[in-house]
Coordinates of N, CA and C in Angstrom, one line a residue:
M614 N 0.8 -1.2 0.0 CA 0.0 0.0 0.0 C 0.9 1.3 0.0
L615 N 1.9 1.3 0.8 CA 2.8 2.4 0.9 C 4.2 2.0 0.3
D616 N 4.7 2.9 -0.5 CA 6.1 2.6 -1.0 C 7.1 3.4 -0.2
D617 N 8.3 3.3 -0.5 CA 9.4 3.9 0.3 C 9.3 5.4 0.4
L618 N 8.9 6.0 -0.7 CA 8.7 7.5 -0.7 C 7.6 7.9 0.2
D619 N 6.5 7.2 0.1 CA 5.4 7.5 1.1 C 5.8 7.4 2.5
R620 N 6.6 6.3 2.8 CA 7.1 6.1 4.2 C 8.0 7.3 4.6
R621 N 8.9 7.7 3.7 CA 9.8 8.8 4.0 C 9.0 10.0 4.3
I622 N 8.0 10.4 3.4 CA 7.2 11.5 3.6 C 6.5 11.5 5.0
L623 N 5.9 10.3 5.3 CA 5.2 10.2 6.6 C 6.2 10.3 7.8
R624 N 7.3 9.6 7.6 CA 8.3 9.7 8.7 C 8.7 11.1 9.1
Y625 N 9.1 11.9 8.0 CA 9.5 13.3 8.3 C 8.3 14.1 8.8
W626 N 7.1 13.9 8.2 CA 5.9 14.7 8.6 C 5.5 14.4 10.0
Q627 N 5.5 13.1 10.4 CA 5.0 12.9 11.8 C 6.1 13.3 12.8
A628 N 7.4 13.4 12.4 CA 8.4 14.0 13.3 C 8.3 15.5 13.4
E629 N 7.9 16.1 12.3 CA 7.7 17.6 12.3 C 6.5 18.0 11.5
P630 N 5.3 18.0 12.2 CA 4.0 18.2 11.5 C 3.9 19.6 10.8
S631 N 4.8 20.5 11.2 CA 4.7 21.9 10.7 C 5.4 22.0 9.3
L632 N 6.1 21.0 8.8 CA 6.8 21.0 7.6 C 5.8 21.3 6.4
S633 N 6.1 22.2 5.5 CA 5.3 22.5 4.3 C 5.6 21.4 3.3
P634 N 4.8 21.2 2.3 CA 5.1 20.3 1.2 C 6.5 20.5 0.6
G635 N 6.9 21.8 0.4 CA 8.2 22.1 -0.1 C 9.3 21.7 0.8
E636 N 9.2 21.8 2.1 CA 10.2 21.4 3.0 C 10.2 19.9 3.1
L637 N 9.1 19.2 3.0 CA 9.1 17.7 2.9 C 9.8 17.3 1.6
A638 N 9.5 17.9 0.5 CA 10.1 17.6 -0.7 C 11.6 17.7 -0.6
E639 N 12.1 18.7 0.0 CA 13.6 18.9 0.1 C 14.2 17.8 0.9
K640 N 13.5 17.4 2.0 CA 14.0 16.4 2.9 C 14.0 15.0 2.2
C641 N 13.0 14.8 1.3 CA 12.9 13.6 0.6 C 13.6 13.5 -0.8
N642 N 14.2 14.7 -1.1 CA 14.9 14.8 -2.4 C 14.0 14.6 -3.6
I643 N 12.8 15.2 -3.6 CA 11.9 15.2 -4.7 C 11.4 16.6 -4.9
T644 N 10.6 16.8 -6.0 CA 10.1 18.1 -6.3 C 8.9 18.4 -5.3
A645 N 8.6 19.7 -5.2 CA 7.5 20.2 -4.3 C 6.2 19.7 -4.9
G646 N 6.1 19.6 -6.2 CA 4.8 19.2 -6.9 C 4.6 17.7 -6.6
K647 N 5.7 16.9 -6.6 CA 5.5 15.5 -6.4 C 5.1 15.3 -4.9
A648 N 5.7 16.0 -4.0 CA 5.4 15.9 -2.6 C 4.0 16.3 -2.4
A649 N 3.5 17.3 -3.0 CA 2.1 17.8 -2.8 C 1.1 16.7 -3.3
R650 N 1.5 16.1 -4.5 CA 0.6 15.0 -5.0 C 0.6 13.8 -4.1
R651 N 1.7 13.4 -3.6 CA 1.8 12.3 -2.6 C 1.0 12.6 -1.4
I652 N 1.1 13.8 -0.8 CA 0.4 14.2 0.4 C -1.1 14.1 0.1
A653 N -1.5 14.7 -1.0 CA -2.9 14.7 -1.4 C -3.5 13.2 -1.5
R654 N -2.7 12.4 -2.1 CA -3.1 11.0 -2.2 C -3.2 10.3 -0.9
L655 N -2.2 10.5 0.0 CA -2.3 10.0 1.4 C -3.5 10.5 2.2
Q656 N -3.9 11.7 1.9 CA -5.1 12.3 2.6 C -6.3 11.7 1.9
D657 N -6.4 11.6 0.6 CA -7.5 11.0 -0.1 C -7.8 9.5 0.4
Q658 N -6.7 8.8 0.6 CA -6.8 7.4 1.0 C -7.1 7.3 2.5
G659 N -7.1 8.4 3.2 CA -7.5 8.3 4.6 C -6.3 7.9 5.5
I660 N -5.1 7.8 4.9 CA -3.9 7.5 5.7 C -3.5 8.7 6.6
V661 N -3.5 9.8 6.0 CA -3.3 11.1 6.8 C -4.7 11.7 6.9
Q662 N -5.2 11.8 8.1 CA -6.5 12.3 8.4 C -6.6 13.8 8.8
G663 N -5.4 14.4 8.9 CA -5.4 15.8 9.2 C -4.2 16.1 10.0
S664 N -4.0 17.4 10.3 CA -2.9 17.8 11.2 C -3.5 18.9 12.1
G665 N -3.0 19.0 13.2 CA -3.6 19.9 14.2 C -2.6 20.5 15.2
V666 N -3.2 21.1 16.2 CA -2.5 21.7 17.2 C -2.6 20.9 18.5
V667 N -1.6 20.7 19.2 CA -1.6 20.0 20.5 C -1.7 21.0 21.6
I668 N -2.8 21.0 22.4 CA -3.0 22.0 23.4 C -2.6 21.5 24.8
D669 N -1.8 22.3 25.5 CA -1.4 21.9 26.8 C -2.5 22.5 27.7
W670 N -3.5 21.6 28.1 CA -4.7 22.0 28.9 C -4.2 22.7 30.2
A671 N -3.2 22.1 30.8 CA -2.7 22.7 32.1 C -2.3 24.2 32.0
A672 N -1.7 24.5 30.8 CA -1.3 25.9 30.6 C -2.5 26.8 30.5
L673 N -3.7 26.2 30.2 CA -4.9 27.0 30.1 C -5.7 27.0 31.3
G674 N -5.2 26.4 32.4 CA -5.8 26.4 33.7 C -6.6 25.1 34.0
Y675 N -6.5 24.1 33.1 CA -7.2 22.8 33.4 C -6.2 21.9 34.0
A676 N -6.1 21.9 35.3 CA -5.1 21.1 36.0 C -5.4 19.7 36.3
L677 N -6.7 19.3 36.1 CA -7.2 18.0 36.5 C -7.7 17.2 35.2
E678 N -7.3 16.0 35.2 CA -7.8 15.1 34.1 C -8.3 13.8 34.8
V679 N -9.5 13.4 34.4 CA -10.1 12.2 35.0 C -10.6 11.3 33.9
S680 N -10.3 10.0 34.0 CA -10.8 9.0 33.1 C -12.0 8.4 33.8
L681 N -13.1 8.3 33.1 CA -14.3 7.6 33.7 C -14.5 6.3 32.8
R682 N -14.6 5.2 33.5 CA -14.9 4.0 32.9 C -16.4 3.8 33.1
V683 N -17.2 3.6 32.0 CA -18.6 3.6 32.0 C -19.1 2.3 31.5
T684 N -20.0 1.7 32.2 CA -20.7 0.5 31.8 C -22.2 0.9 31.6
L685 N -22.7 0.6 30.4 CA -24.1 1.1 30.1 C -25.1 0.0 30.4
D686 N -26.3 0.4 30.6 CA -27.5 -0.5 30.8 C -27.9 -0.8 29.3
K687 N -27.4 -1.9 28.8 CA -27.6 -2.2 27.4 C -29.0 -2.9 27.2
T688 N -29.8 -3.0 28.2 CA -31.1 -3.5 28.0 C -32.0 -2.5 27.4
Q689 N -31.6 -1.2 27.4 CA -32.3 -0.1 26.8 C -32.0 0.0 25.3
A690 N -33.0 0.1 24.5 CA -32.7 0.2 23.0 C -31.9 1.5 22.8
N691 N -30.9 1.4 21.9 CA -30.0 2.5 21.5 C -29.3 3.1 22.6
A692 N -29.0 2.4 23.7 CA -28.3 2.9 24.8 C -26.9 3.5 24.4
F693 N -26.2 2.8 23.6 CA -24.9 3.3 23.2 C -25.0 4.6 22.4
D694 N -25.8 4.6 21.4 CA -25.9 5.8 20.5 C -26.4 7.0 21.3
T695 N -27.4 6.8 22.2 CA -28.0 7.9 22.9 C -26.9 8.5 23.9
F696 N -26.2 7.5 24.6 CA -25.2 8.0 25.5 C -24.1 8.8 24.8
M697 N -23.6 8.2 23.7 CA -22.5 8.9 23.0 C -22.9 10.3 22.5
A698 N -24.1 10.3 21.9 CA -24.6 11.6 21.4 C -24.6 12.7 22.5
E699 N -25.1 12.3 23.7 CA -25.2 13.3 24.8 C -23.8 13.6 25.4
A700 N -22.9 12.5 25.5 CA -21.6 12.7 26.0 C -20.8 13.7 25.1
R701 N -21.0 13.6 23.8 CA -20.3 14.5 22.9 C -20.6 16.0 23.2
Q702 N -21.8 16.3 23.8 CA -22.2 17.6 24.1 C -21.6 18.2 25.3
V703 N -20.9 17.4 26.1 CA -20.2 18.0 27.3 C -18.8 18.5 26.9
P704 N -18.6 19.8 27.0 CA -17.4 20.4 26.5 C -16.1 19.9 27.1
E705 N -16.2 19.5 28.4 CA -15.0 19.1 29.1 C -14.7 17.6 28.8
V706 N -15.5 16.9 28.1 CA -15.2 15.6 27.6 C -14.3 15.7 26.4
I707 N -13.0 15.4 26.5 CA -12.1 15.6 25.4 C -11.8 14.4 24.6
E708 N -12.3 13.2 25.1 CA -12.1 12.0 24.4 C -13.1 11.0 24.8
I709 N -13.6 10.2 23.9 CA -14.5 9.1 24.1 C -14.0 7.9 23.4
Q710 N -13.8 6.8 24.2 CA -13.3 5.5 23.6 C -14.3 4.5 23.9
T711 N -14.5 3.5 23.0 CA -15.4 2.4 23.2 C -14.6 1.1 23.3
F712 N -15.1 0.2 24.1 CA -14.4 -1.1 24.4 C -15.3 -2.3 24.2
L713 N -14.7 -3.4 24.1 CA -15.4 -4.7 24.2 C -15.1 -5.2 25.6
G714 N -16.0 -5.8 26.3 CA -15.8 -6.3 27.6 C -16.7 -5.8 28.6
R715 N -16.3 -5.8 29.9 CA -17.2 -5.4 30.9 C -17.4 -3.8 30.9
V716 N -16.4 -3.1 30.6 CA -16.5 -1.6 30.5 C -16.8 -1.3 29.0
D717 N -17.8 -0.5 28.8 CA -18.3 -0.1 27.5 C -17.5 1.1 26.9
L718 N -17.3 2.1 27.7 CA -16.7 3.4 27.2 C -15.7 3.9 28.3
R719 N -14.9 4.8 27.8 CA -14.0 5.6 28.6 C -14.1 7.0 28.2
L720 N -14.4 7.9 29.1 CA -14.5 9.3 28.9 C -13.3 10.0 29.5
S721 N -12.6 10.8 28.8 CA -11.5 11.7 29.4 C -12.1 13.0 29.6
I722 N -12.0 13.5 30.9 CA -12.6 14.8 31.2 C -11.5 15.7 31.8
I723 N -11.5 17.0 31.4 CA -10.6 17.9 32.0 C -11.4 18.9 32.8
A724 N -10.8 19.4 33.9 CA -11.4 20.4 34.8 C -10.3 21.3 35.4
R725 N -10.8 22.5 35.8 CA -9.8 23.4 36.3 C -9.3 22.9 37.7
D726 N -10.1 22.4 38.5 CA -9.8 21.9 39.8 C -10.8 20.9 40.3
M727 N -10.7 20.4 41.5 CA -11.6 19.4 42.0 C -13.0 19.9 42.1
G728 N -13.2 21.1 42.5 CA -14.5 21.7 42.6 C -15.2 21.7 41.3
H729 N -14.4 22.1 40.3 CA -15.0 22.2 38.9 C -15.3 20.8 38.4
Y730 N -14.4 19.8 38.7 CA -14.7 18.4 38.3 C -16.0 17.9 39.0
Q731 N -16.2 18.2 40.2 CA -17.4 17.7 40.9 C -18.6 18.3 40.3
Q732 N -18.5 19.6 39.9 CA -19.7 20.3 39.3 C -20.0 19.6 37.9
I733 N -19.0 19.3 37.1 CA -19.1 18.6 35.8 C -19.7 17.2 36.1
Y734 N -19.2 16.5 37.0 CA -19.6 15.1 37.3 C -21.1 15.1 37.7
R735 N -21.4 16.0 38.6 CA -22.8 15.9 39.2 C -23.8 16.4 38.1
S736 N -23.5 17.5 37.5 CA -24.5 18.2 36.6 C -24.5 17.7 35.2
R737 N -23.4 17.2 34.7 CA -23.3 16.8 33.3 C -23.1 15.3 33.1
I738 N -22.2 14.6 33.9 CA -21.9 13.2 33.7 C -23.0 12.3 34.2
L739 N -23.4 12.5 35.5 CA -24.4 11.7 36.1 C -25.8 11.8 35.5
T740 N -26.0 12.9 34.7 CA -27.3 13.0 34.0 C -27.3 12.4 32.6
L741 N -26.1 11.8 32.2 CA -26.1 11.1 30.9 C -27.0 9.8 31.0
P742 N -27.6 9.5 29.9 CA -28.5 8.4 30.0 C -27.9 7.0 30.0
H743 N -28.5 6.0 30.6 CA -28.2 4.6 30.5 C -27.0 4.2 31.2
I744 N -26.5 4.9 32.2 CA -25.3 4.5 32.9 C -25.7 3.5 33.9
A745 N -25.1 2.3 33.9 CA -25.3 1.2 34.9 C -24.2 1.3 35.9
E746 N -23.0 1.6 35.5 CA -21.9 1.6 36.5 C -20.8 2.7 36.0
I747 N -20.2 3.3 36.9 CA -19.2 4.3 36.5 C -18.0 4.3 37.5
E748 N -16.8 4.3 37.0 CA -15.6 4.3 37.9 C -14.7 5.5 37.4
A749 N -14.3 6.2 38.4 CA -13.4 7.4 38.1 C -11.9 7.0 38.4
L750 N -11.1 7.4 37.5 CA -9.6 7.2 37.6 C -9.0 8.5 37.5
M751 N -8.3 9.0 38.6 CA -7.7 10.3 38.6 C -6.3 10.2 37.8
H752 N -6.1 11.0 36.8 CA -4.9 11.1 36.1 C -3.8 11.7 36.9
V753 N -2.7 11.0 37.0 CA -1.6 11.4 37.8 C -0.5 12.0 36.9
A754 N 0.0 11.2 35.9 CA 1.0 11.7 35.0 C 0.9 11.0 33.7
R755 N 1.3 11.8 32.6 CA 1.3 11.2 31.3 C 2.8 10.8 31.1
I756 N 3.0 9.5 30.9 CA 4.4 9.0 30.8 C 4.8 8.9 29.3
K757 N 3.9 8.5 28.5 CA 4.2 8.5 27.0 C 3.0 8.8 26.2
T758 N 3.1 9.7 25.3 CA 2.1 10.1 24.4 C 2.8 10.1 23.0
Q759 N 2.3 9.2 22.2 CA 2.9 9.1 20.9 C 1.9 8.4 19.9
E760 N 1.6 9.1 18.8 CA 0.7 8.6 17.8 C 1.5 8.1 16.6
G761 N 2.7 8.5 16.5 CA 3.5 8.1 15.3 C 3.9 6.7 15.4
L762 N 4.1 6.1 14.3 CA 4.5 4.7 14.1 C 5.9 4.7 13.5
P763 N 6.7 3.6 13.7 CA 7.9 3.5 13.0 C 7.7 3.2 11.6
L764 N 8.1 4.0 10.7 CA 7.9 3.8 9.2 C 9.2 3.6 8.5

């Protein structure tokens, strides 16, 4: 699916997402036009799904991160869809993951402090539909964050 040139482009780009197509071309020893066409193809194929900004939430005053493991009452029709649609509307929920097994979902929540978290938890999380069980895990430290793969 990927040839050597695609892998080189991706390797440089994931190491330095701010590189322009021209800068990627220079690093890969190809023309800017060829780099732009390859990048467009990688995006069209869904291999590259976008580039963005990484925000340091703590620098913006969100000092607390909590993971909530949620088990849903799946005896209710459309419990998953209804829960996820409403959970997406909570601004402090920055990530939703689904799982197979006893736990159905994990929500990552950010808050300014414990008081703010308690307010979010009581007024926004506990009011979400179809919750059968919920467990909170307080985030202590991020040891490794890496989305890049060895290419």
